[in-house]
Backbone as numpy.savetxt, mean C-alpha at the origin, in Angstrom:
# Nx Ny Nz CAx CAy CAz Cx Cy Cz
-4.06 -34.33 27.45 -4.67 -33.17 27.53 -3.98 -31.95 27.45
-4.42 -30.86 26.52 -3.61 -29.54 26.62 -3.90 -28.74 27.66
-2.75 -28.01 27.98 -3.13 -26.98 29.19 -3.36 -25.54 28.42
-4.15 -24.68 28.99 -4.47 -23.31 28.53 -3.26 -22.64 28.19
-2.35 -22.69 28.92 -0.85 -22.01 28.43 -0.40 -22.47 27.17
-0.44 -23.70 26.78 0.34 -24.11 25.66 -0.79 -23.93 24.37
-2.01 -23.60 24.50 -2.74 -23.07 23.25 -2.90 -21.54 23.26
-2.08 -20.86 23.84 -1.96 -19.37 23.73 -2.43 -18.38 24.83
-3.15 -19.32 25.84 -3.55 -18.48 27.11 -5.25 -18.12 26.95
-5.48 -17.07 27.56 -6.69 -16.65 27.46 -7.10 -16.41 26.27
-8.53 -16.97 25.77 -9.11 -16.79 24.48 -10.50 -16.05 24.66
-10.89 -16.00 25.90 -12.46 -15.49 25.97 -12.42 -14.57 27.44
-12.96 -13.40 27.57 -13.03 -12.98 28.92 -14.42 -12.40 28.82
-15.08 -12.50 29.96 -16.43 -11.90 30.21 -16.67 -10.34 30.50
-15.10 -9.75 30.43 -15.25 -8.46 30.65 -15.07 -7.84 29.35
-14.24 -8.34 28.24 -14.20 -7.65 27.14 -14.48 -8.58 25.73
-15.02 -9.93 26.20 -15.27 -10.93 24.97 -14.09 -11.53 24.34
-14.02 -11.70 23.13 -13.00 -12.29 22.42 -11.66 -11.78 22.50
-10.39 -12.40 22.70 -9.13 -11.93 22.87 -8.36 -12.28 21.57
-7.42 -11.48 21.40 -6.55 -11.97 20.21 -5.42 -12.95 20.85
-5.07 -13.97 20.05 -4.12 -14.69 20.85 -2.72 -14.24 20.50
-2.54 -13.21 19.73 -1.20 -12.96 19.44 -0.75 -11.79 20.59
-1.61 -10.61 20.69 -1.34 -9.74 21.51 -2.26 -9.58 22.71
-2.97 -10.70 22.77 -3.67 -10.50 24.09 -4.55 -9.45 24.39
-4.98 -8.68 23.48 -5.93 -7.56 23.45 -7.19 -8.05 23.19
-8.25 -7.32 23.58 -9.67 -7.64 23.05 -9.66 -7.54 21.48
-10.26 -8.14 20.86 -10.34 -8.26 19.40 -10.84 -6.88 18.83
-11.51 -6.23 19.64 -12.00 -4.96 18.87 -10.83 -3.77 18.97
-9.92 -4.09 19.90 -8.77 -3.05 19.88 -7.31 -3.78 19.52
-7.49 -4.95 18.58 -6.41 -5.58 18.33 -5.72 -4.66 17.20
-4.52 -4.61 17.18 -3.51 -4.11 16.14 -2.64 -4.85 15.36
-2.96 -6.14 15.56 -2.05 -7.03 15.02 -2.21 -7.29 13.44
-3.52 -7.29 13.08 -3.93 -7.30 11.50 -3.72 -6.15 10.79
-3.30 -5.03 11.47 -3.34 -3.70 10.81 -1.89 -3.59 10.19
-1.81 -3.10 9.17 -0.42 -2.80 8.43 -0.34 -1.23 8.71
0.81 -0.96 9.31 1.26 0.58 9.69 1.39 1.11 8.32
0.84 2.53 8.28 1.14 3.29 6.89 2.76 3.65 6.79
2.85 3.49 5.52 4.45 3.93 5.32 4.71 5.18 5.67
5.93 5.56 6.28 6.29 7.03 6.44 6.93 7.57 5.27
6.67 8.80 5.18 7.14 9.24 3.98 7.30 10.90 4.15
7.86 11.69 3.11 8.04 13.02 3.28 7.00 13.87 2.61
5.87 12.97 1.94 4.71 13.54 1.55 5.00 13.97 -0.02
6.13 13.45 -0.65 6.32 13.80 -2.01 6.27 12.25 -2.74
5.38 12.38 -3.87 5.35 11.26 -4.70 6.52 11.22 -5.51
7.23 10.13 -5.83 8.34 10.03 -6.99 7.87 9.05 -8.02
7.92 10.02 -9.17 7.69 9.01 -10.30 8.74 8.74 -11.34
8.88 7.67 -11.46 9.96 7.17 -12.27 9.74 5.93 -13.50
10.61 5.88 -14.44 10.37 5.02 -15.31 11.51 3.84 -15.24
10.93 2.65 -15.13 11.89 1.30 -14.97 11.75 0.17 -15.99
12.97 -0.40 -16.38 13.02 -1.41 -17.38 13.62 -2.54 -16.82
14.37 -2.31 -15.59 15.03 -3.44 -15.12 14.35 -4.59 -14.53
14.65 -5.78 -14.95 13.86 -7.25 -14.78 12.60 -7.14 -15.24
12.46 -6.38 -16.30 11.05 -6.46 -17.04 11.04 -6.84 -18.71
12.12 -7.48 -18.97 12.31 -7.80 -20.28 12.31 -6.84 -21.29
12.90 -5.76 -20.95 13.03 -4.42 -21.67 11.71 -3.58 -21.77
10.70 -3.90 -21.26 9.45 -3.55 -21.35 9.41 -2.27 -20.13
8.98 -0.88 -20.57 8.92 0.04 -19.84 7.68 0.05 -18.80
7.95 0.57 -17.57 6.84 0.62 -16.47 7.21 1.99 -15.65
5.96 2.50 -15.53 5.99 3.79 -14.92 5.66 3.41 -13.26
6.71 3.71 -12.60 6.42 3.59 -11.06 6.25 4.91 -10.03
5.47 4.80 -9.36 4.84 5.87 -8.28 5.51 5.31 -7.01
6.37 6.08 -6.30 6.80 5.64 -4.80 6.48 6.76 -3.71
6.31 6.37 -2.76 6.08 7.50 -1.60 4.84 7.78 -1.01
3.84 7.07 -1.67 2.45 7.51 -1.21 2.10 6.87 0.08
2.04 7.86 1.01 1.65 7.34 2.37 -0.02 7.35 2.59
-0.46 6.41 1.90 -1.92 6.02 1.88 -2.09 4.89 2.37
-3.32 4.57 3.00 -3.84 3.28 3.28 -4.10 2.51 2.15
-4.14 1.07 2.29 -4.29 0.18 1.23 -5.39 0.17 0.21
-6.50 0.96 0.75 -7.72 1.06 0.11 -7.37 2.29 -0.96
-6.83 3.34 -0.45 -6.71 4.55 -1.08 -5.56 4.37 -2.10
-4.71 3.70 -1.87 -3.65 3.43 -2.73 -4.04 2.67 -4.03
-5.12 1.72 -3.92 -5.57 1.14 -4.72 -6.48 1.82 -5.70
-7.37 2.78 -4.99 -8.11 3.68 -5.82 -7.32 4.79 -6.71
-6.09 5.21 -6.14 -5.31 5.89 -6.77 -4.68 5.19 -8.10
-4.48 3.83 -7.79 -3.62 3.21 -8.93 -4.77 3.02 -10.12
-5.99 2.88 -9.61 -6.87 2.65 -10.74 -7.21 3.93 -11.48
-7.12 5.06 -10.73 -7.08 6.27 -11.41 -6.14 6.55 -12.50
-4.91 6.30 -12.24 -3.80 6.46 -12.90 -3.83 5.42 -14.12
-4.14 4.14 -13.81 -4.40 3.20 -14.89 -5.60 3.66 -15.91
-6.52 4.14 -15.39 -7.51 4.90 -16.34 -7.22 5.90 -17.12
-6.45 6.90 -16.33 -6.07 8.11 -17.28 -5.05 7.83 -18.23
-4.06 6.78 -18.03 -3.04 6.32 -18.88 -3.71 5.30 -19.98
-4.76 4.85 -19.83 -5.39 3.81 -20.56 -4.51 2.57 -21.02
-3.99 2.31 -19.62 -3.17 0.78 -19.59 -3.45 -0.02 -18.41
-2.67 -1.03 -18.28 -2.56 -1.84 -17.36 -1.82 -1.47 -15.97
-1.67 -2.18 -15.16 -0.80 -2.03 -13.87 -1.18 -2.74 -12.66
-0.44 -2.32 -11.55 -0.68 -3.07 -10.29 -0.30 -2.22 -9.25
-0.74 -2.53 -8.03 -0.23 -2.05 -6.76 0.68 -3.03 -5.73
1.75 -2.92 -5.91 2.69 -3.79 -5.00 3.26 -3.31 -3.74
3.20 -3.82 -2.60 4.12 -3.24 -1.56 4.19 -1.64 -1.24
2.99 -1.14 -1.55 3.09 0.42 -1.52 3.43 1.05 -2.66
3.63 0.37 -3.88 4.15 1.19 -5.10 3.23 0.83 -6.02
2.87 1.85 -6.95 2.00 1.55 -7.96 2.85 1.61 -9.21
2.44 0.54 -10.07 3.10 0.26 -11.37 1.97 0.40 -12.59
2.41 1.20 -13.34 1.48 1.56 -14.66 2.41 1.03 -15.85
1.60 0.19 -16.58 2.61 -0.55 -17.84 2.67 0.47 -18.75
3.79 0.77 -19.39 4.25 1.53 -20.35 4.97 2.84 -19.92
5.48 3.77 -20.69 6.14 4.88 -20.26 5.30 6.20 -20.31
4.56 6.24 -19.26 3.39 7.26 -19.08 3.89 8.35 -18.03
5.15 8.66 -17.73 5.55 9.35 -16.80 4.91 10.77 -16.69
4.88 11.45 -17.92 4.39 12.84 -17.89 2.99 12.96 -17.60
2.16 11.81 -18.12 0.65 12.06 -17.94 0.52 11.65 -16.67
1.28 10.76 -15.89 1.11 10.27 -14.47 1.09 11.52 -13.43
2.34 12.36 -13.89 2.62 13.48 -13.12 1.54 14.52 -13.12
1.02 14.73 -14.43 -0.25 15.67 -14.17 -1.32 15.08 -13.65
-1.53 14.01 -13.68 -2.90 13.39 -13.15 -2.72 13.55 -11.53
-1.58 13.21 -10.97 -1.30 13.27 -9.77 -1.26 14.76 -9.01
-0.86 15.71 -10.06 -0.89 17.17 -9.50 -2.23 17.64 -9.69
-3.07 17.25 -10.78 -4.59 17.51 -10.60 -5.38 17.03 -9.38
-4.67 15.87 -8.80 -5.43 15.25 -7.67 -4.80 16.12 -6.34
-4.08 16.92 -6.54 -3.54 17.80 -5.21 -2.44 17.24 -4.64
-1.59 16.32 -5.16 -0.43 15.77 -4.72 0.79 16.31 -4.88
1.93 16.31 -4.09 3.23 17.04 -4.28 3.90 15.77 -5.25
4.55 16.23 -6.38 4.95 15.37 -7.27 6.44 15.57 -7.70
7.51 14.60 -7.72 8.80 14.97 -8.39 9.11 13.81 -9.26
9.71 14.09 -10.32 10.15 13.10 -11.33 11.46 12.58 -10.72
11.37 11.22 -10.53 12.76 10.69 -10.09 13.41 9.87 -11.34
14.83 9.71 -11.05 15.54 9.09 -12.24 15.81 10.00 -13.29
16.26 9.36 -14.53 16.65 10.08 -15.64 15.66 10.52 -16.48
């Protein structure tokens, strides 16, 4: 028979309900599953990359201190403005093709501070 200690400790409390097994806080105030927002200087950096992509150009936007849902929405707006595909990975927006100028214009129209990075 397993002891309570080997199964992670307290699982339910009459005081606050279900408990998170990792941080042992009430599930309502658990911070384990939340991803911290990336820290940045508030400037979005737009560059063009080809490295590791078989010579295909990709426009990359880095430095957006947004939560996951807002980052996905911004990525969708940029892909729509450029008329191409792309993705959002690890806090970086990638738009297929060389659309640096169009992405910069779109980001400025949405009120972001933008710098062109790279060559």
